[in-house]
Coordinates of C-alpha atoms and ligand atoms in Angstrom, one line a residue:
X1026 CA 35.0 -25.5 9.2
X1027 CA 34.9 -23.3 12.2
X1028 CA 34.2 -20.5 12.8
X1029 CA 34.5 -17.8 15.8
X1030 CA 31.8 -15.2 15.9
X1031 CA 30.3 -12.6 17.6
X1032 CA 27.0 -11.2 18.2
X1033 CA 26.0 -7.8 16.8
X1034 CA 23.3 -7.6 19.2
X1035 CA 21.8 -10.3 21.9
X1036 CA 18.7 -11.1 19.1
X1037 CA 16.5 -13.7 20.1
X1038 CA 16.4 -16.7 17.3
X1039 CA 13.0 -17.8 16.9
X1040 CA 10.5 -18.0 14.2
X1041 CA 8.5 -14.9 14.7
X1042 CA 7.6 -16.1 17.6
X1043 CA 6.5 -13.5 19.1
X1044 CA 5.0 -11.4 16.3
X1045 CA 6.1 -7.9 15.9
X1046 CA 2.7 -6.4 17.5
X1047 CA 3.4 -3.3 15.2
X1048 CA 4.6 -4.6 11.9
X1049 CA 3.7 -8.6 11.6
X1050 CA 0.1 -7.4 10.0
X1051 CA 0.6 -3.7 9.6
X1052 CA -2.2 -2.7 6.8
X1053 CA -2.7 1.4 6.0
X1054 CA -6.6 1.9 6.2
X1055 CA -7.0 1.9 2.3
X1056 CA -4.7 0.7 -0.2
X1057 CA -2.3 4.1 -1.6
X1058 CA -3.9 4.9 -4.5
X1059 CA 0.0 5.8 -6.1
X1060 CA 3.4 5.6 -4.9
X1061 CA 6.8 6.8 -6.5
X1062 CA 8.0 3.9 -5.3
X1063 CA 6.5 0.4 -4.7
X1064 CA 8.9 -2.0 -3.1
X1065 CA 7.5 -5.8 -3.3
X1066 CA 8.5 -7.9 -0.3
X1067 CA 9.4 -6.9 3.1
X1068 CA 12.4 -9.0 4.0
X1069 CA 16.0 -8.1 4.2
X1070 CA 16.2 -6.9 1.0
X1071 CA 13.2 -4.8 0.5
X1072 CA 13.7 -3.2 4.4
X1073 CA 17.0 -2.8 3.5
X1074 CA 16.3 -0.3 -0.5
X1075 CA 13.8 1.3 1.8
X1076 CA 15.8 1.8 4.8
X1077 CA 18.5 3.7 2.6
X1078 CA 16.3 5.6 0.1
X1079 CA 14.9 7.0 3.4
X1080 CA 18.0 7.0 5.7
X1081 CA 20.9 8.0 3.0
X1082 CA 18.7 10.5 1.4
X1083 CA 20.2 13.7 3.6
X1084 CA 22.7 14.9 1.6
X1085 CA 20.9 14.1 -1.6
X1086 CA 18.9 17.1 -3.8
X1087 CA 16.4 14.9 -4.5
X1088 CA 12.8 14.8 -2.4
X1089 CA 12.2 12.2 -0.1
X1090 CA 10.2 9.6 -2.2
X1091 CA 7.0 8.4 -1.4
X1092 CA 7.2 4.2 -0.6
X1093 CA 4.6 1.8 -0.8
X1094 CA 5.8 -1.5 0.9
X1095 CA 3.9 -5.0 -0.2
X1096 CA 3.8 -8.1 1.5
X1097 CA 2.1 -11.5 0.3
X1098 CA 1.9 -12.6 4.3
X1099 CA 2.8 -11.4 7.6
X1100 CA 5.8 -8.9 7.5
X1101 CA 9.4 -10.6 7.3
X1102 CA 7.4 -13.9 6.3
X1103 CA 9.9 -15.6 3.5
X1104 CA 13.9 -16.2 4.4
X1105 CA 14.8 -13.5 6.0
X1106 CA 12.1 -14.5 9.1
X1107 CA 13.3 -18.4 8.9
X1108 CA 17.0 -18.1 8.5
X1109 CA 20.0 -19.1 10.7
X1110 CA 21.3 -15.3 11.2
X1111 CA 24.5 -16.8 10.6
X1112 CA 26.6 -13.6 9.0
X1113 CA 29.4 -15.6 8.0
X1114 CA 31.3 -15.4 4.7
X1115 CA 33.4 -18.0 3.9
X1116 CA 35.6 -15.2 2.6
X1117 CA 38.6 -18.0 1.7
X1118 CA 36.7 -20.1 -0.3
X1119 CA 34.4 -17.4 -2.0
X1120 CA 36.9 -15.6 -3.5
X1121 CA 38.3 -18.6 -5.3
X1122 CA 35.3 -19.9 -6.4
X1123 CA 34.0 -16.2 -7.7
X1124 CA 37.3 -16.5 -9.8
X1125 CA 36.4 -19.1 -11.8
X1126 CA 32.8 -17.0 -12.9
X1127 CA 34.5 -13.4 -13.0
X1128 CA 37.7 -11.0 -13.1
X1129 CA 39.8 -11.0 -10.1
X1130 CA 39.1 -7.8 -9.4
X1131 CA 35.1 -8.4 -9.3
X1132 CA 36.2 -11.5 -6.7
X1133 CA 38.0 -9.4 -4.9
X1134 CA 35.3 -6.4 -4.4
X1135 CA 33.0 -9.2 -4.1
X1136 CA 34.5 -10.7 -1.3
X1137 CA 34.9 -6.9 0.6
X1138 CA 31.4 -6.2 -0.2
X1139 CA 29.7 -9.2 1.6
X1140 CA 33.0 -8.8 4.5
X1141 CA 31.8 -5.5 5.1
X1142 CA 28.4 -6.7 5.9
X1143 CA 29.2 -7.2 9.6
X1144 CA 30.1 -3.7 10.0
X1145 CA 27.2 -2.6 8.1
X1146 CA 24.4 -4.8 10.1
X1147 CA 25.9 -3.8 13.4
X1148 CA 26.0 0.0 12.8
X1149 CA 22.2 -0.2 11.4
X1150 CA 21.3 -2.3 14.3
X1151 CA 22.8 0.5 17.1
X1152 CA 20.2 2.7 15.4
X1153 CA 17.2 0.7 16.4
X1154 CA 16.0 1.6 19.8
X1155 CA 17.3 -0.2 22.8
X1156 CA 15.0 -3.2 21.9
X1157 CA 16.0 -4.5 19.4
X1158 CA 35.0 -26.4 11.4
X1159 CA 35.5 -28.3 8.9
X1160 CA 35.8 -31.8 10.1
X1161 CA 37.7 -33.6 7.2
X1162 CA 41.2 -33.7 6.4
X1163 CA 41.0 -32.5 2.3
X1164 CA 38.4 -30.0 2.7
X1165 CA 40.5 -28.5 5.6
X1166 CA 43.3 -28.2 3.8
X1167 CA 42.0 -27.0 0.6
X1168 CA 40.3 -24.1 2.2
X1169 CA 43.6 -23.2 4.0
X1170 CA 45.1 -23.5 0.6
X1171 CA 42.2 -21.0 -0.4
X1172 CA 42.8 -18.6 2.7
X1173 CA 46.4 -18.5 1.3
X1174 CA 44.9 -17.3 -2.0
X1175 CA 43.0 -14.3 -0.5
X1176 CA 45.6 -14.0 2.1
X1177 CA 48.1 -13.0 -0.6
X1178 CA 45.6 -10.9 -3.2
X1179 CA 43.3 -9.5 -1.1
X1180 CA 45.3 -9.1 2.4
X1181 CA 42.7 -6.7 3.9
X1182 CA 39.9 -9.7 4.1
X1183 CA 42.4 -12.7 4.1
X1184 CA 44.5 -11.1 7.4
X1185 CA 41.1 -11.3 8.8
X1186 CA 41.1 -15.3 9.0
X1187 CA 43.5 -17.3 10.8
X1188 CA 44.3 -20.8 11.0
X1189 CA 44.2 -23.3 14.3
X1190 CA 45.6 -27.2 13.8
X1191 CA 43.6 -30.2 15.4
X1192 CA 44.4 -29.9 18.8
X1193 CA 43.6 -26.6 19.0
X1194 CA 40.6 -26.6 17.3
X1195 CA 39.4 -29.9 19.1
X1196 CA 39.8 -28.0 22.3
X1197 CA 38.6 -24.6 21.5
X1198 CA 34.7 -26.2 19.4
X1199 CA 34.6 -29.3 21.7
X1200 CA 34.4 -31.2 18.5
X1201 CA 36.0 -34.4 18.6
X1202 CA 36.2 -35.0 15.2
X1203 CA 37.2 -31.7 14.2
X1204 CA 40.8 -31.5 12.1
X1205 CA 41.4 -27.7 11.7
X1206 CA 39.2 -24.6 11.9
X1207 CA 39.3 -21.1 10.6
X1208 CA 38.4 -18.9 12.6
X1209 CA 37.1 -15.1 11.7
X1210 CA 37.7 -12.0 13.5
X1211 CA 34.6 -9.8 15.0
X1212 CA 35.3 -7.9 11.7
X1213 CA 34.3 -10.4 8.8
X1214 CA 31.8 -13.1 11.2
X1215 CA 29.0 -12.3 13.1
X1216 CA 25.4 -13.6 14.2
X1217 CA 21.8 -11.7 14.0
X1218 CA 18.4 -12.1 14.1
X1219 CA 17.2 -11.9 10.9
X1220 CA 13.4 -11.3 12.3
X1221 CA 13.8 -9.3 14.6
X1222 CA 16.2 -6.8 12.9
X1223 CA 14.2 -6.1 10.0
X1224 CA 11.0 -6.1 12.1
X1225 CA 12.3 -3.4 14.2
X1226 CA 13.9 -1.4 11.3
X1227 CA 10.4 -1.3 9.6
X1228 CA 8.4 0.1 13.0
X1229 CA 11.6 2.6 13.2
X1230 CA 11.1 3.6 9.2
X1231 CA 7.2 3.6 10.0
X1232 CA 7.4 6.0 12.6
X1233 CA 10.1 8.2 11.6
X1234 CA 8.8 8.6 8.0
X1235 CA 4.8 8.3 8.2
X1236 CA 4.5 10.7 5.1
X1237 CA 6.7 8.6 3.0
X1238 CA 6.4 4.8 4.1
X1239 CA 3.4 2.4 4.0
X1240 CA 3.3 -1.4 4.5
X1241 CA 0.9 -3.4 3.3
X1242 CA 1.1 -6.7 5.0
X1243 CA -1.3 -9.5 3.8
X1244 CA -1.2 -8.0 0.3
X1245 CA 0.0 -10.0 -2.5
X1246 CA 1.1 -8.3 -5.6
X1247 CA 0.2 -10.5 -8.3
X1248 CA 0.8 -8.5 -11.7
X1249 CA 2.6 -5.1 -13.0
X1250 CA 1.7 -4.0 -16.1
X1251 CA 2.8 -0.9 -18.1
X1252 CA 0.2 2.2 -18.2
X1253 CA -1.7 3.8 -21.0
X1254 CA -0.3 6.9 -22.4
X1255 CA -2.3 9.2 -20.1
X1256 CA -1.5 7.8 -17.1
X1257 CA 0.7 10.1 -14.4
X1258 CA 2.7 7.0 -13.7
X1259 CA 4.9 4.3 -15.4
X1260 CA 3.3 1.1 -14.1
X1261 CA 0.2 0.1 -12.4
X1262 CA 0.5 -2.7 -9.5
X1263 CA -2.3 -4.8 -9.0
X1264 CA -2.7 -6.4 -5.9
X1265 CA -5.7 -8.8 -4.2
X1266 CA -6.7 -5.3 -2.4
X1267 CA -6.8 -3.3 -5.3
X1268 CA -4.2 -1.6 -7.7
X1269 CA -1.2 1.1 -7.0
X1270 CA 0.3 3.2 -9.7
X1271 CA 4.4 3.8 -9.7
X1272 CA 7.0 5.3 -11.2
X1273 CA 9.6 2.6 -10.5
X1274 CA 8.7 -0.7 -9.0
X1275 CA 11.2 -3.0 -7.0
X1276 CA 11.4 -6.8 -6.5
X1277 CA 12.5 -7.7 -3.7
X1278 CA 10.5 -11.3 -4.0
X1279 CA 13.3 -13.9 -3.5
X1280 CA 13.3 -16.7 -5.8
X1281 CA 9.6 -15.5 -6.6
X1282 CA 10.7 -12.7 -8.5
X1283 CA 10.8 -14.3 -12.0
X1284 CA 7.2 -14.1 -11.6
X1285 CA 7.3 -10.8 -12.5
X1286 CA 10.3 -11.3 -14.7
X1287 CA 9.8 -14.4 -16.4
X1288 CA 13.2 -14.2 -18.2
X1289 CA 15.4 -14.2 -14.5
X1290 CA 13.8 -17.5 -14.7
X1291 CA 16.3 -19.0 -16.6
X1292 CA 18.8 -18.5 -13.7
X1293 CA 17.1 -18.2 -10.5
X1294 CA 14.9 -21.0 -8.4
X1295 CA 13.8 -21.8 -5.3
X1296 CA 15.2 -24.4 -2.8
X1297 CA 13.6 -25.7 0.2
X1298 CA 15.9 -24.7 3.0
X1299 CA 16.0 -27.1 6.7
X1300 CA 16.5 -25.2 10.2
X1301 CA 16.0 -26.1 13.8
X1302 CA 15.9 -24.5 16.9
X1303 CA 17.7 -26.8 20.0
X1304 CA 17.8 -26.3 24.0
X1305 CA 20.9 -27.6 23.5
X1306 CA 23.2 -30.6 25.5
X1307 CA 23.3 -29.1 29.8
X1308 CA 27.3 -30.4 29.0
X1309 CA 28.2 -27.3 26.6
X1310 CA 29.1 -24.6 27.9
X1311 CA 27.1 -21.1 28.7
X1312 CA 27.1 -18.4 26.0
X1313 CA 30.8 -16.5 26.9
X1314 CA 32.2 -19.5 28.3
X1315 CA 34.0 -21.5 25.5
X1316 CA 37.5 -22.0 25.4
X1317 CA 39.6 -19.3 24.9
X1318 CA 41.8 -19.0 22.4
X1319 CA 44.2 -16.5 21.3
X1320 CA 43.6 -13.7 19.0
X1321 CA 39.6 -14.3 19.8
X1322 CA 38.3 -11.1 19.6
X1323 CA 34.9 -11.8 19.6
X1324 CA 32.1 -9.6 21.6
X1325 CA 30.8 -11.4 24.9
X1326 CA 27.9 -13.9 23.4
X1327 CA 27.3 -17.4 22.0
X1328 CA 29.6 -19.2 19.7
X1329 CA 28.9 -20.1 16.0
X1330 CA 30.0 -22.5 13.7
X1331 CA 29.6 -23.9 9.5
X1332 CA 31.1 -27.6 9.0
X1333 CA 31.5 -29.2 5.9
X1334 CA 30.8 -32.5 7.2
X1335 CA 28.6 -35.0 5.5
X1336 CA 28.7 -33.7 1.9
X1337 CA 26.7 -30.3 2.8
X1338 CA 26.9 -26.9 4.8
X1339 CA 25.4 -27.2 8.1
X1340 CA 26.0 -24.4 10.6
X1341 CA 25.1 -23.4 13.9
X1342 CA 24.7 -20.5 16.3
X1343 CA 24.4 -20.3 19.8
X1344 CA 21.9 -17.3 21.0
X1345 CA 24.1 -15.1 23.6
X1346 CA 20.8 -14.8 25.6
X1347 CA 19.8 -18.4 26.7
X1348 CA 22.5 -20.7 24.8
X1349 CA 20.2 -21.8 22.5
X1350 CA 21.2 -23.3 18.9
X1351 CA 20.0 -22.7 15.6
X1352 CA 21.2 -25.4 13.5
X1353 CA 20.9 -25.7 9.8
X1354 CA 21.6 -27.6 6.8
X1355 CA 20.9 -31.6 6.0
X1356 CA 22.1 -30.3 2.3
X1357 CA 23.8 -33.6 1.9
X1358 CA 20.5 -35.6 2.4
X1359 CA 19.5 -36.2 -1.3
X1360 CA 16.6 -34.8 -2.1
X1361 CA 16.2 -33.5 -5.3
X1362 CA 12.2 -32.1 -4.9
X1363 CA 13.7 -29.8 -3.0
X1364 CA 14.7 -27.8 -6.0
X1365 CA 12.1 -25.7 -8.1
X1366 CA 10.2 -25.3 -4.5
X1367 CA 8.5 -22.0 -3.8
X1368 CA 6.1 -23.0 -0.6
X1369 CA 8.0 -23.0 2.9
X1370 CA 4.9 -24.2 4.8
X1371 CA 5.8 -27.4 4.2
X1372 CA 7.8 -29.5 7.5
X1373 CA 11.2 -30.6 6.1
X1374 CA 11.3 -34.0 4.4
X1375 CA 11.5 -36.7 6.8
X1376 CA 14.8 -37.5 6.8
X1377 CA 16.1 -33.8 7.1
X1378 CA 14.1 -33.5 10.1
X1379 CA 15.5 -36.4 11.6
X1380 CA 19.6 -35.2 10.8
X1381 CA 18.7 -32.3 12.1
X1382 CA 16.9 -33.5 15.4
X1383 CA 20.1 -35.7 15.7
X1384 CA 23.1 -34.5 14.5
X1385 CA 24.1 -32.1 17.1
X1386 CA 24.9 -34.3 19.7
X1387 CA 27.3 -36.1 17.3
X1388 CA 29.1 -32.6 16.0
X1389 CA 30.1 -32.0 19.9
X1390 CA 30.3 -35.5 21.2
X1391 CA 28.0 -37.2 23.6
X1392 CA 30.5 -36.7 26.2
X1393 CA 30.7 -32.9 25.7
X1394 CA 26.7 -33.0 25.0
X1395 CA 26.1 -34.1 28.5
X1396 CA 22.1 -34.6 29.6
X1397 CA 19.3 -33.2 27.4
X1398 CA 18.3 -30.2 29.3
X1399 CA 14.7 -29.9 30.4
X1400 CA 14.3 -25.9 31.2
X1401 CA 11.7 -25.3 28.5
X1402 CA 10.9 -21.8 28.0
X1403 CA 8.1 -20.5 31.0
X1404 CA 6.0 -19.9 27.9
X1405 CA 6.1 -23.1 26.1
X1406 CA 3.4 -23.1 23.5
X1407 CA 3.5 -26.8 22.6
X1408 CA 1.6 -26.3 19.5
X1409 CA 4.6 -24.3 18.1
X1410 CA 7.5 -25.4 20.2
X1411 CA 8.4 -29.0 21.4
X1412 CA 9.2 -29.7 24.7
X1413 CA 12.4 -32.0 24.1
X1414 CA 16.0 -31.6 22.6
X1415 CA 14.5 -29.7 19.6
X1416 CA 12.0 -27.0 19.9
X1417 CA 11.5 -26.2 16.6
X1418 CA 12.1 -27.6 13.2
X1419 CA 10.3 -25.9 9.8
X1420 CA 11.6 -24.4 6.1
X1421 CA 12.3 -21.6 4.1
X1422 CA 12.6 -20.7 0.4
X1423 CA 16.1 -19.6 -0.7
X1424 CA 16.9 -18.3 -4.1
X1425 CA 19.7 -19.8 -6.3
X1426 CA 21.2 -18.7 -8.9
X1427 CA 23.0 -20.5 -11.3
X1428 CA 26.2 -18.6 -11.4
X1429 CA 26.0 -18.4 -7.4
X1430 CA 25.5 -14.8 -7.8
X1431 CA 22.6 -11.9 -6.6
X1432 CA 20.6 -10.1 -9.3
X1433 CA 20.8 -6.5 -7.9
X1434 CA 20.3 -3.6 -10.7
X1435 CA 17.9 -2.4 -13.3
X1436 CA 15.8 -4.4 -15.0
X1437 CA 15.8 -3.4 -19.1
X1438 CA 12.5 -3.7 -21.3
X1439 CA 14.0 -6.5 -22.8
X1440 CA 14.1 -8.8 -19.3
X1441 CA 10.5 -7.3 -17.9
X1442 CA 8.6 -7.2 -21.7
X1443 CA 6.8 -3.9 -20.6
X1444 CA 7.3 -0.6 -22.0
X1445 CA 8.6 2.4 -19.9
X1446 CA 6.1 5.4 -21.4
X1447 CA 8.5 7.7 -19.0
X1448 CA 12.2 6.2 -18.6
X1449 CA 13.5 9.7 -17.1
X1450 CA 10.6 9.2 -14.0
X1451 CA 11.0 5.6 -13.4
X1452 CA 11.9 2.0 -14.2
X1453 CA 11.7 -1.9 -13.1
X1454 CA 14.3 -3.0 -10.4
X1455 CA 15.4 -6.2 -8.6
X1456 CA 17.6 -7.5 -5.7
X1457 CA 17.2 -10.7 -5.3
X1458 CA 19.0 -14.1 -5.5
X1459 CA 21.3 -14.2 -2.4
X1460 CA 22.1 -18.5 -2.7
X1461 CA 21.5 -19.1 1.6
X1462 CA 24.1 -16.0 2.2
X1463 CA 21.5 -13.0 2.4
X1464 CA 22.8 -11.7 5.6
X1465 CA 26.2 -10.7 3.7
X1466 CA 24.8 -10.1 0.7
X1467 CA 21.4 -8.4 0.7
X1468 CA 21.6 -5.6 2.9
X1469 CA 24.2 -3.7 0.9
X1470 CA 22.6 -5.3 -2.2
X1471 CA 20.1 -3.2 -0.7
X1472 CA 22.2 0.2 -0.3
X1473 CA 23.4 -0.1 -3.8
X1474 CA 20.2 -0.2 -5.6
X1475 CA 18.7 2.3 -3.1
X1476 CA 21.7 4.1 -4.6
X1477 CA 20.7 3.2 -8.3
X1478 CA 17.2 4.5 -8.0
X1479 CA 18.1 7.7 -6.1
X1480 CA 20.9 8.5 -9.1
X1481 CA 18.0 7.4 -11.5
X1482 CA 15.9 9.8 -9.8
X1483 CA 18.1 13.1 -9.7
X1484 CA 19.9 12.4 -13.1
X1485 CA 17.0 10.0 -15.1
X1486 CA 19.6 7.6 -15.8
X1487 CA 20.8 4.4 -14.0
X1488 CA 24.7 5.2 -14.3
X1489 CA 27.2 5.6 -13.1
X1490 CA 27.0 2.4 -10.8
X1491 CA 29.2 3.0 -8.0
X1492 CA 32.8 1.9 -7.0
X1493 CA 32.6 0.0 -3.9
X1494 CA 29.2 -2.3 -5.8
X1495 CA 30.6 -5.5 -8.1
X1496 CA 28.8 -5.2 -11.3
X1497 CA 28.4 -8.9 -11.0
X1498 CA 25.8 -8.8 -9.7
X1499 CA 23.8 -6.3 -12.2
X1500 CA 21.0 -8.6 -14.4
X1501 CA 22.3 -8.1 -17.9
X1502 CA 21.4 -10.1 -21.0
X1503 CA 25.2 -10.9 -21.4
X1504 CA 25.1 -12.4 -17.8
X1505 CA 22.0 -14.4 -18.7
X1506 CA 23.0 -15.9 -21.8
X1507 CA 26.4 -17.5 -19.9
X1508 CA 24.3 -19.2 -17.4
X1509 CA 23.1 -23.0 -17.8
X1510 CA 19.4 -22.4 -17.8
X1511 CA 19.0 -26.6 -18.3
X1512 CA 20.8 -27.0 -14.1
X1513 CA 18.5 -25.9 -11.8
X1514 CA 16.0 -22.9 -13.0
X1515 CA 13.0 -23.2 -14.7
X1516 CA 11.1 -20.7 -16.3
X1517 CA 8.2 -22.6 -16.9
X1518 CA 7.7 -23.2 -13.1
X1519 CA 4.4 -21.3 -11.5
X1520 CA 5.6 -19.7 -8.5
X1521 CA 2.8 -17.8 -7.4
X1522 CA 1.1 -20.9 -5.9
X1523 CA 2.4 -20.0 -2.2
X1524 CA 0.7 -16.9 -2.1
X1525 CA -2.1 -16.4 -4.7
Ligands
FAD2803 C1 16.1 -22.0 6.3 C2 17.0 -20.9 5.8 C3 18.2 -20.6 6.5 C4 19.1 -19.6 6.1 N1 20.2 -19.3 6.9 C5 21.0 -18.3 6.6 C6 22.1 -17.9 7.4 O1 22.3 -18.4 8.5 N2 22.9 -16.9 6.9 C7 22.7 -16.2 5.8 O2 23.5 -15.4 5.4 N3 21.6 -16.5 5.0 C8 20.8 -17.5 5.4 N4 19.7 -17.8 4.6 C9 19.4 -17.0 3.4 C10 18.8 -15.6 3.8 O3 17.8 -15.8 4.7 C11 18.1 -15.0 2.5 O4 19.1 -14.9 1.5 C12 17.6 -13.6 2.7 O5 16.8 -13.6 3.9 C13 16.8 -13.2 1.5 O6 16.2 -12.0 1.8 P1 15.1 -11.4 0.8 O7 14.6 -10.1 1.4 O8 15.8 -11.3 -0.5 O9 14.0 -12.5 0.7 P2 12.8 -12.9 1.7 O10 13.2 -12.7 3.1 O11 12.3 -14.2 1.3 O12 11.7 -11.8 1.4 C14 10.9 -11.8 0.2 C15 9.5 -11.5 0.6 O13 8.7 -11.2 -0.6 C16 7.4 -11.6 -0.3 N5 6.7 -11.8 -1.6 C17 7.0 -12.7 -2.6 N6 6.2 -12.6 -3.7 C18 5.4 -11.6 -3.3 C19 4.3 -10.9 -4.0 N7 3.9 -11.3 -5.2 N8 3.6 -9.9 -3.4 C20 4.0 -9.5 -2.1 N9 5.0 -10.1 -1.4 C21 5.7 -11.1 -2.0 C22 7.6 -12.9 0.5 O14 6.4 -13.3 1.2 C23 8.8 -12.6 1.4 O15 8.4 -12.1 2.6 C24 18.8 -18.8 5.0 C25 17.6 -19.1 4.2 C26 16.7 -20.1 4.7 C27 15.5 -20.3 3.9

């Protein structure tokens, strides 16, 4: 499948590389002795439940809450610092598939909510400072059938996406082999830098709310348990640099959440996720200088692309900046021991490396490839990146679920086994889960809960949710006991060893 895209912003796309000087290993002098809040994890998600209970908080009656931000490793260190940045619904074929596990009118809100994530990353990225197609015949014409599906029933996402035949297609990717392509308006596909973004939005939350926001990078969380009676708080937090008492305490861990919440277990795992970084063919053309074609809307900047090709999703995006390509994916290499992983300093299994040191040149042709380009970066470090076609290969840890679904809501006593002495000052939360699709799922994921908590904390009570978030996504017991927990989680599996 193709798709056209546009850039939010010119991010660079590599592997914190540089290091946020500010954030990567921000520490406060002493561990905070208490919190209202502690938010575990310091990706997308948890930047994005602090970013709102401080930024949305304005109009609200309630105090500004004090945040205590933890992170296992360097800040931005799991997914959200190793992903693609592709932001890149496949809205056709998502809102059929969520169908067949929910009401029509959850698919439906489902599919607006992660649409609306372009327009949501771009507007929080203009308030940083200044700084910061499928290929085969069936699959092509199933998701068309698809696009026809959302096209009819929900016309404000599905008018989005149009359709281009072979020819057109062929000309506009430089894909020989490709048979059709969707393509996305600015409004529903765009590109960002995953890193960088939430790197910048922490030393932005940092310095605008000093009183009310610590990080505490290099700080791994490794038990909450509920307090005696005379305790001021509901929970105590016990890290590897001492212990922090809360009122509510948020998981924003990733597939390493059931650590915490043994039951989410049962329907939530990690996979080992492939991605590369790629000077690119000198034949392809400069960022902004692809084939037109018509109803292109896209801002000025590189081009991006997810093909079903070869019995998996692999996608790519060109950085506006240089032309350089991420490229991810290899899912239809078999290789089963990627499942039930939770350490993402391992180098991708050899032959995933391999597809992905290869395949491009294939995707566009060697004809349209041209000569491997040899204008390395001026600041080649060859102990990080290669000089050669690919500069960069390494993993990540993604979070599936086994109804393809985020867990974003409160946690009851039921899931988390501890009792709340005070539910009226605080309670367990999670947002986690996002199946390889956090950039259009976790940062309103993010919003919502912030939302949750901040109703929790002005009415002490989680409800009402609110009309724009699917309740899909909340973790109920109801929701749990559908899922297959004998496909793909385990809750057996220990996943603290990455970071203990
Ligand atoms: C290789 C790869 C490519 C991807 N490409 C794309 C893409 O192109 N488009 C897209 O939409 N999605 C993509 N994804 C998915 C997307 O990156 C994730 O869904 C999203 O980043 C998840 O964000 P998060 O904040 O929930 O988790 P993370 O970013 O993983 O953050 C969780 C954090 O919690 C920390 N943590 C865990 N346990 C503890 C503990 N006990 N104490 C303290 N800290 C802890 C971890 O160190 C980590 O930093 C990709 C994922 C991978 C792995």
């Amino acid at each position: 499948m193709y798709s056209s895209i546009l850039f939010a912003k010119p991010f660079h796309l590599l592997l914190a590389n540089p290091p946020h000087p500010d954030v990567a290993d921000r520490q406060s002098e002493k561990l905070p002795e208490s919190a209202d809040i502690v938010i575990i994890g310091s990706g997308m998600s948890g930047t994005s439940i602090a970013w709102h209970l401080l930024m949305d908080n304005k109009s609200n009656s309630t105090k500004v809450p004090r945040i205590a931000m933890l992170e296992a490793r360097q800040a931005c260190s799991g997914a959200t610092g190793r992903n693609g940045g592709h932001i890149r619904p496949s809205s056709y074929e998502e809102y059929v598939d969520a169908k067949k596990v929910t009401t029509q009118e959850q698919a439906a809100k489902i599919t607006k909510f992660r649409a609306n994530h372009v327009d949501a990353l771009i507007g929080a990225a203009n308030k940083l400072p200044a700084q910061g197609a499928g290929r085969l015949e069936e699959p092509f014409a199933e998701a068309v059938r698809q696009w026809e599906t959302l096209k009819k029933e929900v016309p404000e996402v599905g008018n989005e996406w149009g359709v281009l035949q072979r020819d057109e297609a062929v000309r506009i990717s430089l894909m020989p082999d490709a048979v059709g392509a969707l393509t996305g308006t600015a409004k529903v596909a765009g590109a960002i830098w995953g890193y960088r973004f939430v790197t910048n939005s922490l030393k932005m939350l940092l310095d605008t709310y000093p009183k009310s926001l610590s990080l505490d990078t290099h700080t791994t969380a490794t038990a909450v348990t509920a307090t005696s009676k005379n305790s001021t708080h509901n929970f105590a937090v016990t890290t590897d640099r001492g212990t922090i008492l809360a009122n509510h305490v948020v998981y924003a861990t990733n597939s390493w959440s059931p650590h915490f919440v043994p039951m989410l277990g049962d329907a939530l795992a990690g996979g080992l996720l492939s991605m590369s970084a790629h000077l690119g063919g000198a034949g392809l053309p400069k960022p902004g200088a692809w084939p037109a074609y018509h109803n292109n809307v896209s801002l000025p900047g590189g081009r991006a692309w997810s093909l079903f090709l070869r019995g998996g999703l692999d996608y790519i995006v060109q950085n506006p900046e240089n032309g350089e390509y991420m490229f991810g994916g290899g899912a239809g290499i078999p290789e089963p021991e990627n499942i039930n992983q939770y350490d993402d300093s391992v180098f991708p299994a050899a032959a995933t490396a391999s597809y992905l040191n290869g395949a491009l040149p294939t995707y566009f042709g060697y004809q349209n490839w041209g000569a491997e380009r040899t204008d390395f970066p001026a600041d080649l470090h060859q102990d990080v990146i290669y000089p050669g076609r690919t500069k960069r290969v390494w993993t990540g840890v993604e979070g599936f679920t086994t109804d393809a679904f985020p867990f974003v809501g409160p946690l009851s006593q039921k899931f988390t086994n501890r009792a709340v002495k005070n539910r009226a000052a605080g309670g367990e939360w999670v947002s986690a889960g996002f199946n390889g699709e956090g950039m259009d799922y976790a940062w309103l994921s993010g919003k919502g809960l912030s939302e949750m908590i901040r109703n929790h904390m002005a009415n002490a009570t989680n409800e009402p949710l609110y009309e724009w978030f699917p309740q899909a996504f909340l973790p109920t017991q109801e929701r749990l006991r559908k899922q297959n927990s004998t496909s793909v989680a385990r809750r057996d599996v220990d996943r603290s060893s990455r970071w203990v």
